[in-house]
Amino acid sequence: MNEVTQARTAACGTAASSLACGDIKARLAEEDRQIAQCMGRVKTKLLVFSGKGGVGKSTVAANLARFLASTGRQVGLLDIDLHGPSIPRLMGVGHQAVSVRDHLLEPVRLDDHLALMSMGFLLSSDAESVVWRGPRKGSVIRQFLREVAWGDLDVLVVDAPPGTGDEPLTIAQTIGHPAGAIIVTTPQDLAVDDVRRSVTFCRQVNLPIVGIIENMAGLVCPHCGQSVDLFKKGGGESLAQEMETRFLGRIPIDPAIMLASDQGQAAVDGRCPNAMAQIFTGVVQILDHQNAHTGPRSEQLLGAVSPSAVEPRLTIAVPVADQRLSPHFGHCPDVALIEVDQP
Ligand code: ADP
């Protein structure tokens, strides 16, 4: 078995079906211990979320990670978008063979300060797709948190897929504290409506929100210099006000950002401040404040994530007819709901 195959086997996990309930509980407890140990070496976790796809979430995550690394911090960038991993292209590393050492996946190192892990590194080609249901996805994300040799990090930036499904839930419940969410939206109502749900999601899972970024806010015409509000303007800022959270700033539509992303280059350069750099400077100030202060105020900025904030019970729907088990889930006249403890 070559190293990539080993890595892929490791990432896909082993079948749990043959394990008894007690074995599963013990295995999960051991995994939790390993995650706590691995994530305990990460000073701060920043989760980049959006309720909507295509709003520039991965672009923000990739450039935020580069920016933080350029300040001398040790940074990890974890891509948990298992179905559409963009980080390999955005970071210009393409397809990489991931090696395994001492049973841990070695992250792909961009330089001395920035380490990357993505499902994209574990697939055999850019065309290969992942077809998994929720539990398997959760298990892979847990493996990324405990079986990657992240080492000591100042910040782990996580690029989550859009929405409020299995992946954001698993990461929010598992990653440990201190952690905070950066939420990306575009200004138009269609995006804002979905992103509002991301804010609610963060509150439901007790994940502090660092702030909202409004991306693709206006395009400056390269010919006449006039600003055209292609997707309107101000939607992200209004959402921040409405949801009483911090507005981190606005990034215009800039063809240079798209080109840099396609070429796997940085769209933000510390020596040449642009809107993105200004926003990230604000994020660095928040991190510095967090590190300098302990107590209730910093807990508000990047506080503890409490897994108990989400109902830990599982509801199972059983199809019934005349109070007996029905074989037709789609056509049964009744459904019995049974609540069980999660294993
Ligand atoms: P998401 O992760 O939300 O799905 P991406 O980060 O993949 O979105 O961005 C979608 C596309 O938009 C990419 O081609 C990216 O280069 C481009 N893009 C993102 N932000 C901007 C921007 N401010 N100006 C121009 N293009 C952008």
PDB file of C-alpha atoms and ligand atoms in Angstrom, residues 48-50 52-63 81 84 86-87 89-90 159-162 184-186 214-219 250-262 267 276, ligand 1:
ATOM      1  CA  VAL A  48     -14.984  30.537   8.237  1.00  0.00           C
ATOM      2  CA  PHE A  49     -18.684  29.956   7.558  1.00  0.00           C
ATOM      3  CA  SER A  50     -21.355  31.025   5.132  1.00  0.00           C
ATOM      4  CA  LYS A  52     -24.465  30.393   0.854  1.00  0.00           C
ATOM      5  CA  GLY A  53     -21.995  28.953  -1.655  1.00  0.00           C
ATOM      6  CA  GLY A  54     -20.020  31.134  -4.056  1.00  0.00           C
ATOM      7  CA  VAL A  55     -19.820  34.159  -1.765  1.00  0.00           C
ATOM      8  CA  GLY A  56     -16.026  33.978  -1.427  1.00  0.00           C
ATOM      9  CA  LYS A  57     -15.770  32.013   1.824  1.00  0.00           C
ATOM     10  CA  SER A  58     -12.833  29.844   0.693  1.00  0.00           C
ATOM     11  CA  THR A  59     -11.131  32.897  -0.800  1.00  0.00           C
ATOM     12  CA  VAL A  60     -11.409  34.648   2.556  1.00  0.00           C
ATOM     13  CA  ALA A  61     -10.232  31.559   4.487  1.00  0.00           C
ATOM     14  CA  ALA A  62      -7.208  31.031   2.211  1.00  0.00           C
ATOM     15  CA  ASN A  63      -6.137  34.663   2.296  1.00  0.00           C
ATOM     16  CA  ASP A  81     -15.448  21.066   2.312  1.00  0.00           C
ATOM     17  CA  GLY A  84     -15.833  20.695  -3.227  1.00  0.00           C
ATOM     18  CA  SER A  86     -11.005  24.497  -3.088  1.00  0.00           C
ATOM     19  CA  ILE A  87      -8.003  25.003  -0.834  1.00  0.00           C
ATOM     20  CA  ARG A  89      -6.102  25.279  -5.934  1.00  0.00           C
ATOM     21  CA  LEU A  90      -6.424  28.480  -3.910  1.00  0.00           C
ATOM     22  CA  ASP A 159     -12.854  26.508   5.667  1.00  0.00           C
ATOM     23  CA  ALA A 160     -16.303  24.929   6.117  1.00  0.00           C
ATOM     24  CA  PRO A 161     -18.702  24.097   3.293  1.00  0.00           C
ATOM     25  CA  PRO A 162     -21.745  26.358   2.857  1.00  0.00           C
ATOM     26  CA  VAL A 184     -18.921  35.688   4.901  1.00  0.00           C
ATOM     27  CA  THR A 185     -21.817  36.982   2.840  1.00  0.00           C
ATOM     28  CA  THR A 186     -22.427  38.898  -0.350  1.00  0.00           C
ATOM     29  CA  GLU A 214     -19.403  41.567   3.209  1.00  0.00           C
ATOM     30  CA  ASN A 215     -17.704  40.316   0.051  1.00  0.00           C
ATOM     31  CA  MET A 216     -18.285  41.319  -3.578  1.00  0.00           C
ATOM     32  CA  ALA A 217     -19.607  44.694  -2.477  1.00  0.00           C
ATOM     33  CA  GLY A 218     -19.429  46.897  -5.565  1.00  0.00           C
ATOM     34  CA  LEU A 219     -17.216  46.784  -8.636  1.00  0.00           C
ATOM     35  CA  ARG A 250     -16.412  45.143   2.976  1.00  0.00           C
ATOM     36  CA  ILE A 251     -14.416  43.667   0.069  1.00  0.00           C
ATOM     37  CA  PRO A 252     -15.261  44.924  -3.443  1.00  0.00           C
ATOM     38  CA  ILE A 253     -15.461  42.716  -6.518  1.00  0.00           C
ATOM     39  CA  ASP A 254     -11.946  42.822  -7.843  1.00  0.00           C
ATOM     40  CA  PRO A 255     -10.883  40.816 -10.910  1.00  0.00           C
ATOM     41  CA  ALA A 256      -7.394  40.666  -9.375  1.00  0.00           C
ATOM     42  CA  ILE A 257      -8.821  38.623  -6.469  1.00  0.00           C
ATOM     43  CA  MET A 258     -10.384  36.115  -8.864  1.00  0.00           C
ATOM     44  CA  LEU A 259      -7.196  35.873 -10.967  1.00  0.00           C
ATOM     45  CA  ALA A 260      -4.976  35.436  -7.899  1.00  0.00           C
ATOM     46  CA  SER A 261      -7.333  32.718  -6.622  1.00  0.00           C
ATOM     47  CA  ASP A 262      -7.314  30.834  -9.930  1.00  0.00           C
ATOM     48  CA  ALA A 267      -4.910  38.169  -3.105  1.00  0.00           C
ATOM     49  CA  MET A 276      -8.992  42.446   2.589  1.00  0.00           C
TER      50      MET A 276
HETATM   51  P1  ADP B   1     -17.224  29.977  -1.689  1.00  0.00           P
HETATM   52  O1  ADP B   1     -16.105  29.373  -0.898  1.00  0.00           O
HETATM   53  O2  ADP B   1     -18.088  30.862  -0.868  1.00  0.00           O
HETATM   54  O3  ADP B   1     -18.006  28.978  -2.478  1.00  0.00           O
HETATM   55  P2  ADP B   1     -15.105  31.004  -3.386  1.00  0.00           P
HETATM   56  O4  ADP B   1     -14.128  31.529  -2.380  1.00  0.00           O
HETATM   57  O5  ADP B   1     -14.804  29.687  -4.002  1.00  0.00           O
HETATM   58  O6  ADP B   1     -16.573  30.988  -2.773  1.00  0.00           O
HETATM   59  O7  ADP B   1     -15.278  32.136  -4.483  1.00  0.00           O
HETATM   60  C1  ADP B   1     -16.105  31.960  -5.622  1.00  0.00           C
HETATM   61  C2  ADP B   1     -15.482  32.686  -6.797  1.00  0.00           C
HETATM   62  O8  ADP B   1     -15.525  34.081  -6.588  1.00  0.00           O
HETATM   63  C3  ADP B   1     -14.008  32.335  -7.008  1.00  0.00           C
HETATM   64  O9  ADP B   1     -13.743  32.273  -8.382  1.00  0.00           O
HETATM   65  C4  ADP B   1     -13.270  33.528  -6.388  1.00  0.00           C
HETATM   66  O10 ADP B   1     -12.009  33.757  -7.017  1.00  0.00           O
HETATM   67  C5  ADP B   1     -14.230  34.657  -6.685  1.00  0.00           C
HETATM   68  N1  ADP B   1     -14.166  35.769  -5.740  1.00  0.00           N
HETATM   69  C6  ADP B   1     -14.320  35.709  -4.400  1.00  0.00           C
HETATM   70  N2  ADP B   1     -14.284  36.941  -3.866  1.00  0.00           N
HETATM   71  C7  ADP B   1     -14.086  37.810  -4.878  1.00  0.00           C
HETATM   72  C8  ADP B   1     -13.940  39.220  -4.980  1.00  0.00           C
HETATM   73  N3  ADP B   1     -14.036  40.019  -3.917  1.00  0.00           N
HETATM   74  N4  ADP B   1     -13.734  39.751  -6.225  1.00  0.00           N
HETATM   75  C9  ADP B   1     -13.661  38.958  -7.321  1.00  0.00           C
HETATM   76  N5  ADP B   1     -13.795  37.630  -7.289  1.00  0.00           N
HETATM   77  C10 ADP B   1     -14.007  37.059  -6.101  1.00  0.00           C
END
